[in-house]
């Protein structure tokens, strides 16, 4: 298996633009997580899905952030409009079952100018 | 706030020495997990210890869990330069599916 796949790996955009991050989980995994990592705040959970259904979005910072999982093999995290403080590395992770280890993708490094 | 807090924040040792990192947490847990992150990369799962376990080994890794003190430690024996990375503990609470990560320990192993 190729592992969790994220795209793009790097994104540089200007303030106010829409940003879409993509994730393909490991086949057969029923949970998908979106995290954000910054030096100041560490690793934060933004939202997670179980069987394509959003379960906990309490970590989504504000209405500018939205996430979807239209099917078991694809999820998106969208920021509209983007702001410089959104600059971070965004990770997607997937797992099987509620209590097991998570498999992380390589991350998307987002820079908002 | 972060559930897990690692100690120390940074650790620098010589190759061949052992490295010990500690993690404290606040709530009841189902399990505690340790992850490693190399610079610029995603996190990689190292080991999971369940709340009813006290110690677990995997290769050069040894993890202990003391639920009465709400703490865990990760020991890396006979360290190598390639062990240089950030190490995170993550707690899985008894309900829900979220993992809560600590701030990590930056380990540097000097050749």
Tab-separated table of C-alpha atoms in Angstrom:
chain	number	residue	atom	x	y	z
A	1	UNK	CA	0.000	0.000	0.000
A	2	UNK	CA	1.249	3.510	-0.778
A	3	UNK	CA	0.251	4.869	2.597
A	4	UNK	CA	-1.716	8.053	3.143
A	5	UNK	CA	-1.325	10.369	0.174
A	6	UNK	CA	-1.602	14.130	0.439
A	7	UNK	CA	-1.484	16.789	-2.222
A	8	UNK	CA	-0.091	19.246	-2.837
A	9	UNK	CA	3.079	18.842	-0.749
A	10	UNK	CA	3.698	22.567	-0.774
A	11	UNK	CA	1.324	25.435	-1.391
A	12	UNK	CA	2.133	29.123	-1.469
A	13	UNK	CA	-0.770	31.471	-1.904
A	14	UNK	CA	-1.783	35.038	-1.267
A	15	UNK	CA	-4.079	36.200	1.466
A	16	UNK	CA	-7.706	35.990	0.434
A	17	UNK	CA	-7.272	33.092	-1.965
A	18	UNK	CA	-9.040	29.763	-1.620
A	19	UNK	CA	-6.873	26.791	-0.698
A	20	UNK	CA	-7.855	23.137	-1.102
A	21	UNK	CA	-5.831	20.357	0.459
A	22	UNK	CA	-6.410	16.758	-0.555
A	23	UNK	CA	-6.017	13.422	1.153
A	24	UNK	CA	-6.325	9.796	0.111
A	25	UNK	CA	-6.437	7.489	3.139
A	26	UNK	CA	-5.159	3.946	3.249
A	27	UNK	CA	-7.631	1.583	1.631
A	28	UNK	CA	-9.867	-0.110	4.176
A	29	UNK	CA	-9.353	2.486	6.885
A	30	UNK	CA	-12.608	3.797	8.331
A	31	UNK	CA	-11.313	6.835	10.206
A	32	UNK	CA	-9.720	9.930	8.699
A	33	UNK	CA	-8.208	12.826	10.652
A	34	UNK	CA	-7.038	16.295	9.675
A	35	UNK	CA	-4.359	17.945	11.836
A	36	UNK	CA	-2.523	21.245	11.739
A	37	UNK	CA	1.016	21.664	13.077
A	38	UNK	CA	2.669	24.962	13.973
A	39	UNK	CA	5.588	25.871	16.193
A	40	UNK	CA	3.349	27.937	18.441
A	41	UNK	CA	0.440	25.521	18.887
A	42	UNK	CA	1.963	22.134	18.172
A	43	UNK	CA	-0.177	19.435	16.583
A	44	UNK	CA	-3.902	20.182	16.687
A	45	UNK	CA	-6.770	17.998	15.577
A	46	UNK	CA	-9.076	19.926	13.267
A	47	UNK	CA	-11.723	17.350	12.360
A	48	UNK	CA	-12.190	13.627	11.987
A	49	UNK	CA	-14.502	11.384	9.995
A	50	UNK	CA	-15.778	7.879	10.565
A	51	UNK	CA	-17.125	6.047	7.533
A	52	UNK	CA	-17.119	9.356	5.624
A	53	UNK	CA	-19.252	11.116	8.252
A	54	UNK	CA	-17.795	14.074	10.201
A	55	UNK	CA	-17.787	13.131	13.883
A	56	UNK	CA	-15.923	15.905	15.667
A	57	UNK	CA	-15.170	19.265	14.075
A	58	UNK	CA	-14.614	21.141	17.310
A	59	UNK	CA	-11.017	21.843	16.323
A	60	UNK	CA	-11.881	23.686	13.143
A	61	UNK	CA	-10.713	27.210	13.933
A	62	UNK	CA	-13.465	29.179	12.220
A	63	UNK	CA	-15.989	29.201	9.425
A	64	UNK	CA	-13.288	29.804	6.858
A	65	UNK	CA	-12.321	26.154	7.256
A	66	UNK	CA	-14.410	23.329	5.868
A	67	UNK	CA	-13.771	19.640	5.267
A	68	UNK	CA	-15.558	17.009	3.227
A	69	UNK	CA	-15.244	13.308	2.647
A	70	UNK	CA	-17.391	12.420	-0.372
A	71	UNK	CA	-16.235	8.793	-0.386
A	72	UNK	CA	-14.011	6.379	1.484
A	73	UNK	CA	-10.946	7.181	-0.601
A	74	UNK	CA	-10.905	10.970	-0.680
A	75	UNK	CA	-11.144	13.964	1.620
A	76	UNK	CA	-10.572	17.678	1.217
A	77	UNK	CA	-9.811	20.484	3.615
A	78	UNK	CA	-10.686	23.902	2.256
A	79	UNK	CA	-9.732	27.338	3.556
A	80	UNK	CA	-11.655	30.272	2.089
A	81	UNK	CA	-10.474	32.993	2.347
A	82	UNK	CA	-6.962	32.147	3.502
A	83	UNK	CA	-5.045	34.346	5.943
A	84	UNK	CA	-1.327	34.497	6.845
A	85	UNK	CA	-2.052	32.928	10.250
A	86	UNK	CA	-3.232	29.788	8.457
A	87	UNK	CA	0.359	29.107	7.449
A	88	UNK	CA	1.210	25.685	8.871
A	89	UNK	CA	1.786	22.065	7.942
A	90	UNK	CA	-1.484	20.207	7.510
A	91	UNK	CA	-1.483	16.458	8.030
A	92	UNK	CA	-4.025	13.848	7.144
A	93	UNK	CA	-4.050	10.529	8.994
A	94	UNK	CA	-6.145	7.377	8.784
A	95	UNK	CA	-6.746	4.291	10.891
A	96	UNK	CA	-8.919	1.247	11.354
A	97	UNK	CA	-11.139	1.262	14.409
A	98	UNK	CA	-11.402	3.804	17.167
A	99	UNK	CA	-8.432	2.865	19.348
A	100	UNK	CA	-5.562	1.977	17.046
A	101	UNK	CA	-2.457	3.704	15.797
A	102	UNK	CA	-2.836	6.363	13.130
A	103	UNK	CA	-0.968	6.454	9.835
A	104	UNK	CA	0.068	9.924	8.780
A	105	UNK	CA	0.574	11.361	5.347
A	106	UNK	CA	3.644	13.449	4.491
A	107	UNK	CA	1.777	16.703	5.061
A	108	UNK	CA	1.072	19.832	3.057
A	109	UNK	CA	3.174	22.844	3.930
A	110	UNK	CA	0.939	25.893	3.428
A	111	UNK	CA	2.318	29.401	3.248
A	112	UNK	CA	-0.123	32.284	2.994
A	113	UNK	CA	1.538	35.563	2.065
B	1	UNK	CA	-4.802	22.627	26.197
B	2	UNK	CA	-2.552	19.704	25.367
B	3	UNK	CA	-3.403	16.478	27.134
B	4	UNK	CA	0.125	15.110	27.028
B	5	UNK	CA	3.144	17.047	28.166
B	6	UNK	CA	6.564	15.761	27.294
B	7	UNK	CA	9.658	16.228	29.361
B	8	UNK	CA	12.309	17.275	28.509
B	9	UNK	CA	11.525	19.569	25.590
B	10	UNK	CA	14.969	18.876	24.146
B	11	UNK	CA	17.555	16.180	24.765
B	12	UNK	CA	21.053	15.882	23.340
B	13	UNK	CA	23.097	12.698	23.845
B	14	UNK	CA	26.005	10.809	22.339
B	15	UNK	CA	25.577	7.812	20.086
B	16	UNK	CA	25.362	4.623	22.127
B	17	UNK	CA	23.777	6.280	25.159
B	18	UNK	CA	20.199	5.685	26.252
B	19	UNK	CA	17.523	8.347	25.846
B	20	UNK	CA	14.554	8.655	28.168
B	21	UNK	CA	11.546	10.839	27.466
B	22	UNK	CA	8.589	11.319	29.770
B	23	UNK	CA	4.957	12.137	29.175
B	24	UNK	CA	2.276	13.220	31.626
B	25	UNK	CA	-1.436	13.455	30.967
B	26	UNK	CA	-4.590	14.507	32.746
B	27	UNK	CA	-7.598	12.328	31.974
B	28	UNK	CA	-8.480	8.633	31.906
B	29	UNK	CA	-7.163	6.917	28.823
B	30	UNK	CA	-7.809	3.845	26.717
B	31	UNK	CA	-4.222	3.800	25.462
B	32	UNK	CA	-1.127	5.937	25.043
B	33	UNK	CA	0.902	6.031	21.863
B	34	UNK	CA	4.355	7.275	20.949
B	35	UNK	CA	5.163	8.751	17.550
B	36	UNK	CA	8.322	9.938	15.893
B	37	UNK	CA	8.662	12.809	13.438
B	38	UNK	CA	11.722	13.459	11.362
B	39	UNK	CA	12.212	17.042	10.238
B	40	UNK	CA	9.864	17.913	7.406
B	41	UNK	CA	8.062	14.578	7.524
B	42	UNK	CA	4.832	13.109	8.825
B	43	UNK	CA	4.521	11.327	12.132
B	44	UNK	CA	5.324	7.634	12.329
B	45	UNK	CA	3.758	5.399	14.948
B	46	UNK	CA	6.267	3.672	17.215
B	47	UNK	CA	4.398	1.835	19.927
B	48	UNK	CA	0.993	1.673	21.631
B	49	UNK	CA	0.475	0.724	25.263
B	50	UNK	CA	-2.994	0.020	26.611
B	51	UNK	CA	-4.247	1.267	29.960
B	52	UNK	CA	-4.095	-2.232	31.455
B	53	UNK	CA	-0.460	-2.701	30.448
B	54	UNK	CA	2.537	-1.487	32.457
B	55	UNK	CA	5.429	-2.083	30.105
B	56	UNK	CA	5.976	-2.859	26.455
B	57	UNK	CA	9.036	-3.481	24.301
B	58	UNK	CA	9.694	-3.124	20.612
B	59	UNK	CA	13.256	-3.554	19.437
B	60	UNK	CA	15.341	-0.863	21.152
B	61	UNK	CA	12.212	0.844	22.493
B	62	UNK	CA	10.790	0.335	25.954
B	63	UNK	CA	7.628	2.067	27.078
B	64	UNK	CA	6.205	2.150	30.574
B	65	UNK	CA	2.819	3.370	31.719
B	66	UNK	CA	1.784	4.328	35.248
B	67	UNK	CA	-1.924	5.106	35.228
B	68	UNK	CA	-1.916	6.023	38.914
B	69	UNK	CA	0.562	8.814	38.201
B	70	UNK	CA	-0.840	9.474	34.724
B	71	UNK	CA	2.594	9.239	33.202
B	72	UNK	CA	4.541	7.287	30.615
B	73	UNK	CA	8.155	7.040	29.600
B	74	UNK	CA	9.879	6.081	26.359
B	75	UNK	CA	13.362	4.638	26.572
B	76	UNK	CA	15.523	4.286	23.488
B	77	UNK	CA	18.526	2.093	24.189
B	78	UNK	CA	21.877	2.217	22.382
B	79	UNK	CA	20.883	5.344	20.476
B	80	UNK	CA	22.035	6.019	16.933
B	81	UNK	CA	22.430	9.247	14.981
B	82	UNK	CA	19.435	8.127	12.894
B	83	UNK	CA	17.265	8.315	16.023
B	84	UNK	CA	17.513	12.110	15.857
B	85	UNK	CA	13.905	13.299	15.586
B	86	UNK	CA	11.012	14.712	17.563
B	87	UNK	CA	9.096	12.245	19.711
B	88	UNK	CA	5.463	12.775	20.660
B	89	UNK	CA	3.200	11.025	23.086
B	90	UNK	CA	-0.489	10.898	22.266
B	91	UNK	CA	-3.335	9.851	24.508
B	92	UNK	CA	-6.491	8.112	23.401
B	93	UNK	CA	-9.278	8.820	25.887
B	94	UNK	CA	-11.768	6.164	26.879
B	95	UNK	CA	-14.533	7.681	24.758
B	96	UNK	CA	-14.374	9.062	21.254
B	97	UNK	CA	-11.681	8.489	18.680
B	98	UNK	CA	-9.441	11.516	18.954
B	99	UNK	CA	-5.776	11.385	19.856
B	100	UNK	CA	-4.384	14.322	21.793
B	101	UNK	CA	-0.713	15.002	21.189
B	102	UNK	CA	1.846	16.523	23.476
B	103	UNK	CA	4.321	19.170	22.433
B	104	UNK	CA	7.098	16.685	21.768
B	105	UNK	CA	10.703	16.095	22.774
B	106	UNK	CA	13.413	17.005	20.285
B	107	UNK	CA	16.081	14.307	20.524
B	108	UNK	CA	19.518	14.896	19.028
B	109	UNK	CA	21.942	11.982	18.925
B	110	UNK	CA	25.469	13.128	18.202
B	111	UNK	CA	27.766	10.731	16.300
